[in-house]
Amino acid sequence: MISRISNLRKGRDFNPREMVGNKQIVWLNCSKFVAILAVMLDHTNKILYQSSDIAYASYFSVELFVILSGMTSYLSDLRHEKESWRETFIRSCKKIVVSYCVAVVLYMLVGTRGFDLSQYIHYLISFSITGPHYFVLLYIQLMAVNRILYGLLRRCSHKMSGYCHEMIIMGGAIVLASWSIGNTNMLDVYGGGGKLFGGSYLILYFGGMLAMRHGWFEDTSVVKSAVMLVGAGSVWFILWRLVCRNGLFLEAYAPFGNGYNPPGITFMAFGICMLFITFGLFTLLGRITHAMRVIRFIAWCGSHSMYIFLYHKLFLDYFLAKYMGHLPETNILIARVVYLAVMIFGSILLGIILGQGKKYIREVLYEKVE
């Protein structure tokens, strides 16, 4: 804490190694798992449950992912300060883009039992072979603007004038987001991926960068964790019940479209609250010795959230629908466990296998060059 205050007084950003210790890495990955669990909950609507209230409860997923992306990207920018915009953009996007290209091939082979190059290119650039893949274009756009936002923040001091500059940047992001939602179209892609810089997702992304810049989650004391868990949990629950009864009544007060995707005030608040909830929950549980194995396991799953995101619909739409489609009607409780387990661990296993395959191919090619 003393070093953090000292850095603030001297106008410096935190050292990445000081900012993110093992505890913070664990809760960040646990938050990612909560987000991807909500994604799967949303996509199993009318399969594993019928209540629209449950569906509403899952509508923080992408918002939470985007905030976490802003936080981790800021750390990455600090570690690679000397990189150019081009180098940062390529480094940030390379893994997810390559994995996405491979995923589209798998969806084609499984879904059509064949491969058509022209159709593959169409699916690739329209991000339409399965609904969730719009997030890839959203992520690419956020990475395109990431270095610009980071550069602007680096010019802000840790004094009152610097805070004013940050608020001006945030105001600019809000104006840009509002304009983007109503006046831009990126390849007719669904949701935030189809709006310039993701529309209102840009606000959440920049908020994540600010959170990490100022070390808002650096302190993991019991009091702070408990206050965040209870306070944010209460706010989230109240908002959720209001939405279940009255719909998106807050969206009339902000120009962010229909409020679903890109999100309006309500679901942005859902995502922010869930960030605080997961921080409070997992930093508190991390203090319990007997809970650490479970926490580490959840964090491990969260560290593979990209694989779950890319492949869970492959298992849901083709494997589970074909071979276990009767299970929800037979025993809904067992169906929920089986469906989620297959989507989570099947996706992780597939991702690891493909990753090892890419590594082997790279080694073979390198040996041939040598």
XYZ file of C-alpha atoms in Angstrom:
370
model
C 0.000 0.000 0.000
C 2.844 2.408 0.842
C 4.542 1.773 -2.509
C 1.205 2.352 -4.287
C 0.702 5.732 -2.587
C 4.305 6.639 -3.336
C 3.801 5.860 -7.005
C 0.678 8.009 -7.061
C 2.526 10.959 -5.566
C 5.356 10.603 -8.048
C 2.908 10.405 -10.942
C 3.878 6.918 -12.029
C 1.785 3.879 -12.953
C 2.089 0.737 -10.911
C 4.599 -1.931 -11.736
C 2.703 -4.854 -13.307
C 4.323 -7.332 -10.945
C 3.237 -5.214 -7.989
C -0.263 -4.749 -9.351
C -1.124 -8.359 -10.078
C 0.058 -10.905 -7.590
C -1.049 -14.498 -7.445
C -4.288 -13.633 -5.596
C -5.354 -11.155 -8.270
C -4.512 -13.522 -11.119
C -6.659 -16.171 -9.429
C -9.741 -13.968 -8.939
C -9.441 -12.523 -12.459
C -9.463 -16.025 -13.940
C -12.332 -17.017 -11.634
C -14.256 -13.985 -12.932
C -13.617 -15.149 -16.487
C -15.099 -18.519 -15.622
C -18.204 -16.884 -14.136
C -18.554 -14.871 -17.353
C -18.232 -17.904 -19.636
C -20.647 -19.843 -17.404
C -23.177 -17.043 -17.943
C -22.577 -17.271 -21.708
C -23.463 -20.963 -21.642
C -26.465 -20.265 -19.427
C -27.725 -17.783 -22.003
C -27.190 -20.215 -24.889
C -29.009 -23.076 -23.169
C -32.191 -21.022 -22.737
C -35.240 -23.176 -23.588
C -33.028 -26.270 -23.353
C -31.965 -26.497 -19.699
C -34.497 -24.003 -18.348
C -37.572 -22.088 -19.486
C -37.653 -19.024 -17.236
C -36.878 -15.650 -18.831
C -35.798 -14.456 -15.377
C -32.860 -16.878 -15.474
C -31.964 -15.657 -18.943
C -31.930 -12.061 -17.703
C -29.623 -13.118 -14.872
C -27.024 -14.262 -17.414
C -26.936 -10.991 -19.362
C -23.782 -9.714 -17.685
C -21.515 -12.187 -19.456
C -20.020 -10.229 -22.350
C -20.004 -7.025 -20.322
C -17.870 -8.717 -17.654
C -15.567 -10.190 -20.298
C -15.006 -6.760 -21.832
C -14.208 -5.127 -18.475
C -11.727 -7.909 -17.690
C -10.192 -7.477 -21.159
C -9.643 -3.804 -20.436
C -7.954 -4.649 -17.137
C -5.642 -7.323 -18.496
C -4.858 -5.365 -21.663
C -3.701 -2.411 -19.590
C -1.299 -4.676 -17.723
C -0.049 -6.073 -21.013
C 0.468 -2.561 -22.368
C 2.579 -1.713 -19.333
C 4.758 -4.759 -19.930
C 5.213 -3.910 -23.623
C 5.490 -0.137 -23.494
C 8.075 0.042 -26.247
C 5.905 -1.752 -28.781
C 4.344 0.086 -31.702
C 0.582 0.096 -32.283
C 1.041 -2.541 -34.995
C 3.109 -4.851 -32.777
C 0.641 -4.583 -29.899
C -2.335 -5.182 -32.162
C -0.815 -8.292 -33.750
C 0.330 -9.705 -30.411
C -3.070 -9.128 -28.815
C -5.131 -10.600 -31.644
C -2.923 -13.395 -32.953
C -4.014 -16.162 -30.587
C -7.754 -15.593 -30.777
C -7.751 -14.989 -34.550
C -5.769 -18.159 -35.306
C -7.963 -20.166 -32.937
C -11.074 -18.644 -34.516
C -9.924 -19.620 -38.025
C -9.404 -23.199 -36.847
C -12.767 -23.206 -35.055
C -14.625 -22.187 -38.219
C -13.046 -25.143 -40.038
C -14.239 -27.511 -37.306
C -17.763 -26.083 -37.340
C -17.878 -26.543 -41.118
C -16.564 -30.096 -41.032
C -18.961 -31.139 -38.277
C -21.962 -29.129 -39.444
C -21.790 -29.714 -43.205
C -19.578 -32.825 -43.260
C -17.486 -31.173 -45.915
C -15.361 -28.136 -46.683
C -16.134 -25.383 -49.184
C -13.435 -22.710 -49.405
C -15.711 -19.927 -50.642
C -18.254 -20.698 -47.926
C -15.443 -20.852 -45.377
C -14.243 -17.377 -46.358
C -17.816 -16.104 -46.109
C -18.230 -17.541 -42.616
C -14.804 -16.235 -41.644
C -15.380 -12.589 -42.550
C -19.047 -12.486 -41.539
C -18.408 -14.160 -38.140
C -21.673 -16.015 -38.665
C -21.025 -19.748 -38.560
C -22.273 -19.606 -34.974
C -23.768 -16.694 -33.052
C -21.172 -16.184 -30.299
C -18.341 -15.606 -32.777
C -19.395 -11.968 -33.185
C -17.232 -11.447 -30.085
C -14.090 -12.069 -32.146
C -14.739 -8.979 -34.282
C -15.665 -7.028 -31.146
C -12.374 -8.037 -29.539
C -10.371 -7.141 -32.652
C -11.915 -3.667 -32.713
C -11.202 -3.112 -29.034
C -7.595 -4.161 -29.572
C -7.382 -1.688 -32.458
C -8.269 1.189 -30.137
C -6.500 -0.217 -27.066
C -3.087 1.340 -27.695
C -4.665 4.719 -28.421
C -6.519 4.693 -25.104
C -3.395 3.550 -23.306
C -1.374 6.360 -24.865
C -3.954 8.911 -23.748
C -3.939 7.521 -20.198
C -0.149 7.602 -20.015
C -0.323 11.333 -20.627
C -2.613 11.804 -17.631
C -0.878 12.598 -14.351
C -1.982 11.223 -10.993
C -3.084 14.675 -9.922
C -6.424 16.436 -10.109
C -5.727 17.667 -13.640
C -4.962 14.105 -14.698
C -8.244 12.848 -13.262
C -10.058 15.575 -15.174
C -8.315 14.444 -18.367
C -9.411 10.859 -17.692
C -13.003 12.005 -17.309
C -12.737 13.898 -20.592
C -11.500 10.726 -22.299
C -14.363 8.770 -20.737
C -16.790 11.437 -21.939
C -15.372 11.095 -25.432
C -15.794 7.310 -25.256
C -19.441 7.743 -24.212
C -20.136 10.151 -27.074
C -18.371 7.872 -29.569
C -20.255 4.836 -28.267
C -23.609 6.574 -28.549
C -22.867 7.714 -32.093
C -21.442 4.325 -33.087
C -24.553 2.380 -32.056
C -26.871 4.417 -34.217
C -24.634 5.261 -37.171
C -22.137 2.461 -37.886
C -22.278 -1.042 -39.322
C -19.340 -3.448 -39.414
C -19.965 -6.258 -41.915
C -23.564 -6.748 -40.692
C -22.161 -8.676 -37.720
C -24.476 -9.237 -34.761
C -24.391 -7.121 -31.615
C -21.366 -5.183 -30.450
C -19.183 -6.786 -33.089
C -21.195 -4.973 -35.746
C -20.633 -1.503 -34.277
C -17.497 0.598 -34.541
C -15.306 -0.163 -31.507
C -18.169 -2.193 -30.047
C -20.468 0.716 -29.257
C -21.104 0.897 -25.507
C -18.669 -1.976 -24.899
C -15.953 0.643 -25.452
C -17.081 2.387 -22.250
C -16.734 -0.821 -20.227
C -13.358 -1.582 -21.794
C -11.985 1.839 -20.914
C -13.442 1.468 -17.419
C -11.445 -1.741 -17.014
C -8.284 0.083 -18.044
C -8.976 2.805 -15.473
C -9.598 0.211 -12.762
C -6.212 -1.378 -13.341
C -4.408 1.946 -13.788
C -5.518 3.128 -10.356
C -5.229 -0.230 -8.612
C -8.855 -0.278 -7.492
C -8.679 -4.038 -6.935
C -5.183 -4.148 -5.511
C -6.332 -4.223 -1.887
C -7.884 -7.601 -1.055
C -8.645 -6.975 2.605
C -11.541 -8.827 4.218
C -13.534 -5.638 4.788
C -13.186 -4.424 1.198
C -14.028 -7.854 -0.232
C -17.061 -8.258 2.020
C -18.382 -4.752 1.305
C -18.022 -5.286 -2.456
C -19.679 -8.706 -2.315
C -22.657 -7.612 -0.229
C -23.054 -4.133 -1.713
C -22.697 -5.074 -5.372
C -24.701 -8.256 -4.829
C -27.586 -6.260 -3.384
C -27.537 -3.729 -6.230
C -27.357 -6.497 -8.833
C -30.268 -8.382 -7.260
C -32.454 -5.265 -7.125
C -31.665 -4.399 -10.759
C -32.346 -7.982 -11.831
C -35.740 -8.085 -10.154
C -36.671 -4.700 -11.628
C -35.704 -5.882 -15.116
C -37.679 -9.105 -14.672
C -40.775 -7.083 -13.788
C -40.420 -3.930 -15.880
C -37.981 -4.761 -18.684
C -35.198 -2.368 -19.617
C -36.920 0.689 -18.195
C -33.640 2.582 -17.670
C -32.711 2.564 -21.350
C -34.990 5.534 -22.074
C -32.455 7.696 -20.225
C -29.419 6.870 -22.389
C -28.903 6.716 -26.171
C -27.537 3.176 -26.370
C -30.035 1.467 -28.654
C -32.284 -1.305 -27.356
C -29.970 -1.981 -24.437
C -29.269 -5.665 -25.121
C -26.241 -5.917 -27.378
C -24.474 -3.490 -27.326
C -25.637 -3.031 -23.728
C -27.472 -0.072 -22.286
C -27.272 1.281 -18.742
C -28.911 -1.787 -17.181
C -26.649 -4.502 -18.521
C -23.550 -2.343 -18.199
C -24.496 -2.033 -14.512
C -25.010 -5.827 -14.417
C -21.448 -6.345 -15.661
C -19.901 -3.824 -13.269
C -21.773 -5.284 -10.291
C -20.712 -8.804 -11.228
C -17.071 -7.658 -11.386
C -17.351 -6.439 -7.792
C -19.242 -9.586 -6.756
C -16.642 -11.966 -8.187
C -13.817 -9.918 -6.689
C -15.408 -10.019 -3.258
C -16.449 -13.664 -3.439
C -13.227 -15.190 -4.699
C -10.851 -13.050 -2.633
C -12.826 -14.018 0.476
C -12.920 -17.710 -0.444
C -9.210 -17.526 -1.191
C -8.609 -16.958 2.507
C -10.173 -20.322 3.386
C -7.540 -23.043 3.215
C -9.956 -25.855 2.373
C -11.512 -23.821 -0.430
C -8.256 -23.150 -2.272
C -8.353 -26.331 -4.361
C -11.792 -25.432 -5.643
C -10.724 -21.829 -6.291
C -7.634 -22.942 -8.222
C -9.736 -25.349 -10.274
C -12.228 -22.593 -11.150
C -9.330 -20.287 -12.025
C -7.823 -22.983 -14.243
C -11.117 -23.322 -16.106
C -11.285 -19.542 -16.415
C -7.795 -19.420 -17.888
C -9.172 -21.564 -20.745
C -12.270 -19.417 -21.278
C -11.280 -18.663 -24.881
C -11.550 -22.360 -25.783
C -14.904 -22.667 -24.012
C -16.156 -19.569 -25.814
C -15.061 -20.839 -29.244
C -16.175 -24.455 -28.997
C -19.062 -24.767 -26.500
C -21.682 -24.266 -29.238
C -20.004 -26.971 -31.289
C -20.702 -29.461 -28.502
C -24.125 -27.998 -27.717
C -25.515 -27.829 -31.251
C -24.084 -31.032 -32.682
C -22.911 -33.535 -30.068
C -25.359 -32.885 -27.211
C -28.335 -32.130 -29.452
C -27.794 -35.354 -31.392
C -26.836 -37.821 -28.695
C -28.339 -36.366 -25.523
C -31.204 -34.262 -26.784
C -33.696 -36.416 -24.898
C -31.962 -35.923 -21.536
C -33.556 -32.556 -20.579
C -36.991 -34.123 -20.927
C -35.964 -37.217 -18.965
C -34.080 -35.681 -16.039
C -33.453 -31.941 -16.137
C -31.041 -31.900 -13.172
C -28.774 -34.544 -14.675
C -29.083 -32.820 -18.048
C -27.822 -29.540 -16.611
C -24.781 -31.186 -15.086
C -23.988 -33.237 -18.190
C -24.524 -30.416 -20.677
C -22.376 -27.920 -18.784
C -19.652 -30.486 -18.101
C -19.445 -31.518 -21.757
C -19.389 -27.919 -22.993
C -16.737 -26.879 -20.481
C -14.355 -29.810 -20.418
C -14.955 -30.908 -23.998
C -14.053 -27.416 -25.183
C -10.968 -27.212 -22.963
C -9.761 -30.644 -24.086
C -10.348 -29.825 -27.742
C -8.529 -26.524 -27.366
C -5.543 -28.158 -25.680
C -5.345 -30.869 -28.351
C -5.484 -28.305 -31.149
C -2.904 -26.170 -29.355
C -0.530 -29.113 -29.146
C -1.177 -29.856 -32.812
C -0.283 -26.287 -33.813
C 2.838 -26.488 -31.661
C 3.894 -29.756 -33.339
C 3.305 -28.344 -36.832
C 5.330 -25.249 -35.950
C 8.218 -27.413 -34.714
C 8.138 -29.537 -37.872
C 8.177 -26.479 -40.107
C 10.980 -24.919 -38.097
C 13.064 -28.088 -38.390
C 12.547 -28.110 -42.146
C 13.717 -24.522 -42.411
C 16.791 -25.334 -40.380
